[in-house]
Amino acid sequence: MTEDSQRNFRSVYYEKVGFRGVEEKKSLEILLKDDRLGILPPHHESHAQVMMYRKEQYSDVLHALEVIRFISDATPQVEVYLYMHRLESGKLPRSPSFPLEPEDEVFLAIAKAMEEMVEDSVDCYWITRCFVNQLNSKYRDTLPQLPKAFEQYLNLEDSRLLSHLKACCAVSTLPYELWFKKCFAGCLPESSLQRIWDKVVSGSCKILVFVAVEILLTFKIKVMALNSAEKITKFLENIPQDSSDAIVSKAIDLWHKHCGTPVHSS
């Protein structure tokens, strides 16, 4: 049995016997052990050398931005990551004063959350970059379909709640970008994001749908008391943080309920 199948088997086994979350390690551990994001080669004996190359490349790109005076010591670290990513992608704007693109806002949100999970700046940059690249490549066609899937599963779980959203004309104004493009970065605390992003990295972005559904179910009373799309969206963009872990656990239960025990279901 391969290491990948062992990890998936253990995850399923632990969850069946009630130990949900045993395999939900920190994102850095998950990403460096798996090959899905292309950070490291499959041969573990090459990891040290590859990490050395990654550090050198990081230093070279960072130095290039300093030489052209695109960044300074005062530049926030997450913005440094963004400009490095843009430079390596051949999309560096002429000036840092240029307005940010929507995709830049997504990158910054994910980088800011990743910064809280990963201490080393080199690791943080590479993991953020590869995570964003996975969203933009593997899930490029799937992410736009998630709002419709959200509506479908919310209807199955609580049709009355969905009817209220429709009556308030709120369905089309829900914070889908925050939920599905930023993968809840800036919405949920890092401890909860680690568990969600583990599923995304492992091959299923549909977990994002069930987290969104569970947020609505958890705050049903509050949402039902709001009578405008603007108020509902504003609340959902700034939900209380104290129930986040419970929301993610229930979302994983919903994911299993509707999708069986998916391993790589997008």
mmCIF file of C-alpha atoms in Angstrom:
data_model
loop_
_atom_site.group_PDB
_atom_site.id
_atom_site.type_symbol
_atom_site.label_atom_id
_atom_site.label_comp_id
_atom_site.label_asym_id
_atom_site.label_seq_id
_atom_site.Cartn_x
_atom_site.Cartn_y
_atom_site.Cartn_z
ATOM 1 C CA MET A 1 0.000 0.000 0.000
ATOM 2 C CA THR A 2 1.392 3.396 -0.978
ATOM 3 C CA GLU A 3 1.911 6.188 1.555
ATOM 4 C CA ASP A 4 -0.921 8.138 -0.088
ATOM 5 C CA SER A 5 -3.413 5.285 0.180
ATOM 6 C CA GLN A 6 -2.296 4.570 3.740
ATOM 7 C CA ARG A 7 -2.988 8.155 4.726
ATOM 8 C CA ASN A 8 -6.419 8.100 3.114
ATOM 9 C CA PHE A 9 -7.206 4.724 4.680
ATOM 10 C CA ARG A 10 -6.172 5.954 8.127
ATOM 11 C CA SER A 11 -8.231 9.113 7.702
ATOM 12 C CA VAL A 12 -11.338 7.127 6.798
ATOM 13 C CA TYR A 13 -10.732 4.592 9.599
ATOM 14 C CA TYR A 14 -10.200 7.204 12.311
ATOM 15 C CA GLU A 15 -13.305 9.090 11.247
ATOM 16 C CA LYS A 16 -15.441 5.928 11.264
ATOM 17 C CA VAL A 17 -14.453 5.145 14.859
ATOM 18 C CA GLY A 18 -15.089 8.686 15.987
ATOM 19 C CA PHE A 19 -11.630 10.257 15.959
ATOM 20 C CA ARG A 20 -12.335 12.886 13.325
ATOM 21 C CA GLY A 21 -9.415 15.168 12.648
ATOM 22 C CA VAL A 22 -6.583 12.823 13.669
ATOM 23 C CA GLU A 23 -5.059 13.110 10.219
ATOM 24 C CA GLU A 24 -5.749 16.827 9.925
ATOM 25 C CA LYS A 25 -2.196 17.998 10.529
ATOM 26 C CA LYS A 26 -0.867 21.469 9.851
ATOM 27 C CA SER A 27 -0.904 22.506 6.223
ATOM 28 C CA LEU A 28 2.885 22.597 5.998
ATOM 29 C CA GLU A 29 3.179 18.947 7.022
ATOM 30 C CA ILE A 30 0.451 17.874 4.623
ATOM 31 C CA LEU A 31 1.806 19.820 1.672
ATOM 32 C CA LEU A 32 5.425 18.798 2.120
ATOM 33 C CA LYS A 33 4.583 15.103 2.459
ATOM 34 C CA ASP A 34 2.200 14.993 -0.495
ATOM 35 C CA ASP A 35 3.181 15.573 -4.100
ATOM 36 C CA ARG A 36 -0.120 17.108 -5.233
ATOM 37 C CA LEU A 37 1.086 20.693 -5.330
ATOM 38 C CA GLY A 38 4.379 19.986 -7.015
ATOM 39 C CA ILE A 39 6.467 21.529 -4.232
ATOM 40 C CA LEU A 40 8.677 18.491 -3.785
ATOM 41 C CA PRO A 41 9.636 15.542 -6.019
ATOM 42 C CA PRO A 42 8.329 12.027 -5.269
ATOM 43 C CA HIS A 43 11.778 10.800 -4.236
ATOM 44 C CA HIS A 44 12.346 11.788 -0.614
ATOM 45 C CA GLU A 45 16.127 11.602 -0.948
ATOM 46 C CA SER A 46 15.911 14.609 -3.298
ATOM 47 C CA HIS A 47 13.948 16.816 -0.907
ATOM 48 C CA ALA A 48 16.924 18.516 0.748
ATOM 49 C CA GLN A 49 18.437 19.465 -2.603
ATOM 50 C CA VAL A 50 15.125 20.682 -3.997
ATOM 51 C CA MET A 51 14.467 22.774 -0.895
ATOM 52 C CA MET A 52 17.905 24.331 -1.350
ATOM 53 C CA TYR A 53 16.980 25.243 -4.936
ATOM 54 C CA ARG A 54 13.668 26.654 -3.739
ATOM 55 C CA LYS A 55 15.445 28.861 -1.196
ATOM 56 C CA GLU A 56 17.896 30.073 -3.836
ATOM 57 C CA GLN A 57 15.074 30.847 -6.245
ATOM 58 C CA TYR A 58 13.197 32.680 -3.477
ATOM 59 C CA SER A 59 16.300 34.751 -2.715
ATOM 60 C CA ASP A 60 16.912 35.522 -6.393
ATOM 61 C CA VAL A 61 13.344 36.719 -7.016
ATOM 62 C CA LEU A 62 13.339 38.717 -3.786
ATOM 63 C CA HIS A 63 16.632 40.354 -4.743
ATOM 64 C CA ALA A 64 15.321 41.205 -8.210
ATOM 65 C CA LEU A 65 12.356 43.062 -6.702
ATOM 66 C CA GLU A 66 14.703 44.943 -4.385
ATOM 67 C CA VAL A 67 17.030 45.925 -7.226
ATOM 68 C CA ILE A 68 14.213 47.429 -9.280
ATOM 69 C CA ARG A 69 12.953 49.093 -6.076
ATOM 70 C CA PHE A 70 9.571 47.437 -6.344
ATOM 71 C CA ILE A 71 9.670 46.507 -2.665
ATOM 72 C CA SER A 72 11.361 47.919 0.430
ATOM 73 C CA ASP A 73 11.770 46.973 4.069
ATOM 74 C CA ALA A 74 8.417 48.628 4.692
ATOM 75 C CA THR A 75 6.525 46.392 2.226
ATOM 76 C CA PRO A 76 4.195 43.990 4.073
ATOM 77 C CA GLN A 77 5.392 40.398 3.762
ATOM 78 C CA VAL A 78 2.224 39.150 2.058
ATOM 79 C CA GLU A 79 2.610 41.851 -0.592
ATOM 80 C CA VAL A 80 6.193 40.721 -1.126
ATOM 81 C CA TYR A 81 4.862 37.210 -1.767
ATOM 82 C CA LEU A 82 2.334 38.623 -4.242
ATOM 83 C CA TYR A 83 4.925 40.594 -6.217
ATOM 84 C CA MET A 84 7.241 37.590 -6.272
ATOM 85 C CA HIS A 85 4.409 35.488 -7.648
ATOM 86 C CA ARG A 86 3.531 38.132 -10.236
ATOM 87 C CA LEU A 87 7.177 38.474 -11.293
ATOM 88 C CA GLU A 88 7.595 34.714 -11.716
ATOM 89 C CA SER A 89 4.322 34.586 -13.647
ATOM 90 C CA GLY A 90 5.448 37.405 -15.959
ATOM 91 C CA LYS A 91 2.603 39.637 -14.740
ATOM 92 C CA LEU A 92 4.396 42.183 -12.578
ATOM 93 C CA PRO A 93 2.723 45.607 -12.978
ATOM 94 C CA ARG A 94 4.804 48.643 -13.865
ATOM 95 C CA SER A 95 4.412 50.066 -10.401
ATOM 96 C CA PRO A 96 3.301 48.777 -6.974
ATOM 97 C CA SER A 97 0.856 51.698 -6.942
ATOM 98 C CA PHE A 98 -1.201 50.068 -9.698
ATOM 99 C CA PRO A 99 -4.618 48.872 -8.424
ATOM 100 C CA LEU A 100 -4.845 45.221 -7.434
ATOM 101 C CA GLU A 101 -6.604 42.713 -9.655
ATOM 102 C CA PRO A 102 -9.311 40.459 -8.120
ATOM 103 C CA GLU A 103 -6.911 37.516 -8.350
ATOM 104 C CA ASP A 104 -4.374 39.544 -6.354
ATOM 105 C CA GLU A 105 -6.903 40.002 -3.548
ATOM 106 C CA VAL A 106 -7.398 36.236 -3.461
ATOM 107 C CA PHE A 107 -3.654 35.614 -3.311
ATOM 108 C CA LEU A 108 -3.193 38.139 -0.489
ATOM 109 C CA ALA A 109 -6.020 36.662 1.581
ATOM 110 C CA ILE A 110 -4.626 33.141 1.280
ATOM 111 C CA ALA A 111 -1.065 34.325 1.917
ATOM 112 C CA LYS A 112 -2.129 36.207 5.041
ATOM 113 C CA ALA A 113 -3.820 33.117 6.445
ATOM 114 C CA MET A 114 -0.909 30.875 5.439
ATOM 115 C CA GLU A 115 1.478 33.230 7.203
ATOM 116 C CA GLU A 116 -0.262 32.353 10.470
ATOM 117 C CA MET A 117 0.219 28.628 9.834
ATOM 118 C CA VAL A 118 3.755 28.505 8.444
ATOM 119 C CA GLU A 119 6.655 30.194 10.227
ATOM 120 C CA ASP A 120 9.348 29.986 7.547
ATOM 121 C CA SER A 121 8.917 32.669 4.858
ATOM 122 C CA VAL A 122 10.318 30.476 2.064
ATOM 123 C CA ASP A 123 7.926 27.640 2.881
ATOM 124 C CA CYS A 124 5.044 30.088 3.257
ATOM 125 C CA TYR A 125 5.654 31.575 -0.187
ATOM 126 C CA TRP A 126 5.972 28.263 -1.984
ATOM 127 C CA ILE A 127 2.966 26.685 -0.288
ATOM 128 C CA THR A 128 0.824 29.757 -0.948
ATOM 129 C CA ARG A 129 1.925 29.940 -4.564
ATOM 130 C CA CYS A 130 1.291 26.248 -5.210
ATOM 131 C CA PHE A 131 -2.045 26.301 -3.387
ATOM 132 C CA VAL A 132 -3.234 29.248 -5.480
ATOM 133 C CA ASN A 133 -1.933 27.616 -8.658
ATOM 134 C CA GLN A 134 -3.930 24.484 -7.823
ATOM 135 C CA LEU A 135 -7.091 26.565 -7.415
ATOM 136 C CA ASN A 136 -6.442 28.275 -10.750
ATOM 137 C CA SER A 137 -5.648 25.101 -12.671
ATOM 138 C CA LYS A 138 -7.171 21.941 -11.231
ATOM 139 C CA TYR A 139 -10.295 23.661 -9.915
ATOM 140 C CA ARG A 140 -10.600 26.358 -12.569
ATOM 141 C CA ASP A 141 -13.746 24.843 -14.083
ATOM 142 C CA THR A 142 -15.183 23.553 -10.797
ATOM 143 C CA LEU A 143 -15.062 26.692 -8.635
ATOM 144 C CA PRO A 144 -17.604 28.664 -10.738
ATOM 145 C CA GLN A 145 -20.096 25.804 -10.244
ATOM 146 C CA LEU A 146 -19.910 25.855 -6.436
ATOM 147 C CA PRO A 147 -22.572 28.569 -5.857
ATOM 148 C CA LYS A 148 -25.115 26.405 -7.695
ATOM 149 C CA ALA A 149 -24.041 23.350 -5.713
ATOM 150 C CA PHE A 150 -24.376 25.374 -2.509
ATOM 151 C CA GLU A 151 -27.964 26.257 -3.397
ATOM 152 C CA GLN A 152 -28.713 22.622 -4.215
ATOM 153 C CA TYR A 153 -27.391 21.211 -0.928
ATOM 154 C CA LEU A 154 -28.868 23.991 1.204
ATOM 155 C CA ASN A 155 -32.247 23.183 -0.333
ATOM 156 C CA LEU A 156 -31.804 19.536 0.676
ATOM 157 C CA GLU A 157 -30.817 20.457 4.227
ATOM 158 C CA ASP A 158 -33.224 23.344 4.862
ATOM 159 C CA SER A 159 -35.521 24.435 2.038
ATOM 160 C CA ARG A 160 -37.201 27.034 4.283
ATOM 161 C CA LEU A 161 -33.884 28.773 4.868
ATOM 162 C CA LEU A 162 -33.167 28.836 1.137
ATOM 163 C CA SER A 163 -36.653 30.235 0.483
ATOM 164 C CA HIS A 164 -35.925 33.046 2.928
ATOM 165 C CA LEU A 165 -32.690 33.879 1.096
ATOM 166 C CA LYS A 166 -34.578 33.950 -2.204
ATOM 167 C CA ALA A 167 -37.334 36.108 -0.752
ATOM 168 C CA CYS A 168 -34.681 38.610 0.344
ATOM 169 C CA CYS A 169 -32.975 38.405 -3.083
ATOM 170 C CA ALA A 170 -29.849 37.359 -1.177
ATOM 171 C CA VAL A 171 -28.848 34.197 -3.056
ATOM 172 C CA SER A 172 -26.958 36.080 -5.754
ATOM 173 C CA THR A 173 -25.242 38.433 -3.273
ATOM 174 C CA LEU A 174 -23.850 35.878 -0.828
ATOM 175 C CA PRO A 175 -20.061 36.126 -0.214
ATOM 176 C CA TYR A 176 -19.168 33.467 -2.769
ATOM 177 C CA GLU A 177 -15.752 34.998 -3.487
ATOM 178 C CA LEU A 178 -14.850 34.862 0.204
ATOM 179 C CA TRP A 179 -16.111 31.305 0.491
ATOM 180 C CA PHE A 180 -15.040 29.674 -2.746
ATOM 181 C CA LYS A 181 -12.244 31.771 -4.294
ATOM 182 C CA LYS A 182 -10.501 32.698 -1.044
ATOM 183 C CA CYS A 183 -11.408 29.323 0.508
ATOM 184 C CA PHE A 184 -12.713 31.067 3.652
ATOM 185 C CA ALA A 185 -9.434 32.920 4.254
ATOM 186 C CA GLY A 186 -10.426 36.007 6.210
ATOM 187 C CA CYS A 187 -13.690 34.366 7.260
ATOM 188 C CA LEU A 188 -12.609 31.495 9.519
ATOM 189 C CA PRO A 189 -9.627 31.236 11.909
ATOM 190 C CA GLU A 190 -6.465 29.456 10.777
ATOM 191 C CA SER A 191 -7.117 26.394 12.968
ATOM 192 C CA SER A 192 -10.321 25.782 11.009
ATOM 193 C CA LEU A 193 -8.777 26.664 7.646
ATOM 194 C CA GLN A 194 -6.128 23.968 8.109
ATOM 195 C CA ARG A 195 -8.816 21.292 8.246
ATOM 196 C CA ILE A 196 -10.661 22.669 5.212
ATOM 197 C CA TRP A 197 -7.565 23.243 3.100
ATOM 198 C CA ASP A 198 -6.347 19.727 3.865
ATOM 199 C CA LYS A 199 -9.428 18.424 2.038
ATOM 200 C CA VAL A 200 -8.930 20.876 -0.842
ATOM 201 C CA VAL A 201 -5.281 19.863 -1.266
ATOM 202 C CA SER A 202 -6.252 16.196 -1.068
ATOM 203 C CA GLY A 203 -8.461 16.595 -4.115
ATOM 204 C CA SER A 204 -11.897 17.880 -3.167
ATOM 205 C CA CYS A 205 -12.956 21.509 -3.353
ATOM 206 C CA LYS A 206 -16.566 20.459 -2.752
ATOM 207 C CA ILE A 207 -15.849 20.608 0.987
ATOM 208 C CA LEU A 208 -16.087 24.395 0.528
ATOM 209 C CA VAL A 209 -19.754 24.021 -0.400
ATOM 210 C CA PHE A 210 -20.581 22.103 2.756
ATOM 211 C CA VAL A 211 -18.739 24.587 4.966
ATOM 212 C CA ALA A 212 -20.876 27.349 3.446
ATOM 213 C CA VAL A 213 -24.051 25.302 3.944
ATOM 214 C CA GLU A 214 -23.150 24.567 7.562
ATOM 215 C CA ILE A 215 -22.486 28.267 8.229
ATOM 216 C CA LEU A 216 -26.039 29.014 7.108
ATOM 217 C CA LEU A 217 -27.455 26.154 9.184
ATOM 218 C CA THR A 218 -25.481 27.183 12.268
ATOM 219 C CA PHE A 219 -26.636 30.795 12.096
ATOM 220 C CA LYS A 220 -30.123 30.031 10.793
ATOM 221 C CA ILE A 221 -31.969 31.957 13.520
ATOM 222 C CA LYS A 222 -29.856 35.054 12.949
ATOM 223 C CA VAL A 223 -30.164 34.879 9.158
ATOM 224 C CA MET A 224 -33.923 34.305 9.274
ATOM 225 C CA ALA A 225 -34.258 37.440 11.406
ATOM 226 C CA LEU A 226 -32.515 39.566 8.767
ATOM 227 C CA ASN A 227 -34.770 40.915 6.040
ATOM 228 C CA SER A 228 -32.414 42.295 3.399
ATOM 229 C CA ALA A 229 -29.711 40.894 1.142
ATOM 230 C CA GLU A 230 -27.274 43.555 2.313
ATOM 231 C CA LYS A 231 -27.706 42.703 5.991
ATOM 232 C CA ILE A 232 -27.449 38.954 5.363
ATOM 233 C CA THR A 233 -24.279 39.278 3.300
ATOM 234 C CA LYS A 234 -22.674 41.647 5.800
ATOM 235 C CA PHE A 235 -23.370 39.212 8.628
ATOM 236 C CA LEU A 236 -22.030 36.206 6.701
ATOM 237 C CA GLU A 237 -18.844 38.088 5.865
ATOM 238 C CA ASN A 238 -18.177 38.617 9.572
ATOM 239 C CA ILE A 239 -19.533 35.564 11.372
ATOM 240 C CA PRO A 240 -18.617 34.916 15.035
ATOM 241 C CA GLN A 241 -15.407 32.901 15.325
ATOM 242 C CA ASP A 242 -16.171 30.899 18.464
ATOM 243 C CA SER A 243 -18.141 28.173 16.674
ATOM 244 C CA SER A 244 -15.785 27.742 13.712
ATOM 245 C CA ASP A 245 -14.342 24.352 14.696
ATOM 246 C CA ALA A 246 -17.823 22.935 15.254
ATOM 247 C CA ILE A 247 -18.925 24.309 11.877
ATOM 248 C CA VAL A 248 -16.032 22.565 10.092
ATOM 249 C CA SER A 249 -16.688 19.256 11.892
ATOM 250 C CA LYS A 250 -20.376 19.357 10.937
ATOM 251 C CA ALA A 251 -19.451 20.380 7.385
ATOM 252 C CA ILE A 252 -17.230 17.296 7.078
ATOM 253 C CA ASP A 253 -20.167 15.195 8.305
ATOM 254 C CA LEU A 254 -22.367 16.758 5.621
ATOM 255 C CA TRP A 255 -19.660 16.104 3.026
ATOM 256 C CA HIS A 256 -19.634 12.416 3.973
ATOM 257 C CA LYS A 257 -23.430 12.291 4.108
ATOM 258 C CA HIS A 258 -23.899 13.558 0.569
ATOM 259 C CA CYS A 259 -20.706 12.292 -1.080
ATOM 260 C CA GLY A 260 -20.079 9.050 0.787
ATOM 261 C CA THR A 261 -16.478 8.950 1.964
ATOM 262 C CA PRO A 262 -14.774 10.828 -0.862
ATOM 263 C CA VAL A 263 -11.025 10.647 -1.295
ATOM 264 C CA HIS A 264 -10.416 12.707 -4.412
ATOM 265 C CA SER A 265 -13.897 13.960 -5.285
ATOM 266 C CA SER A 266 -13.813 17.460 -6.720
#
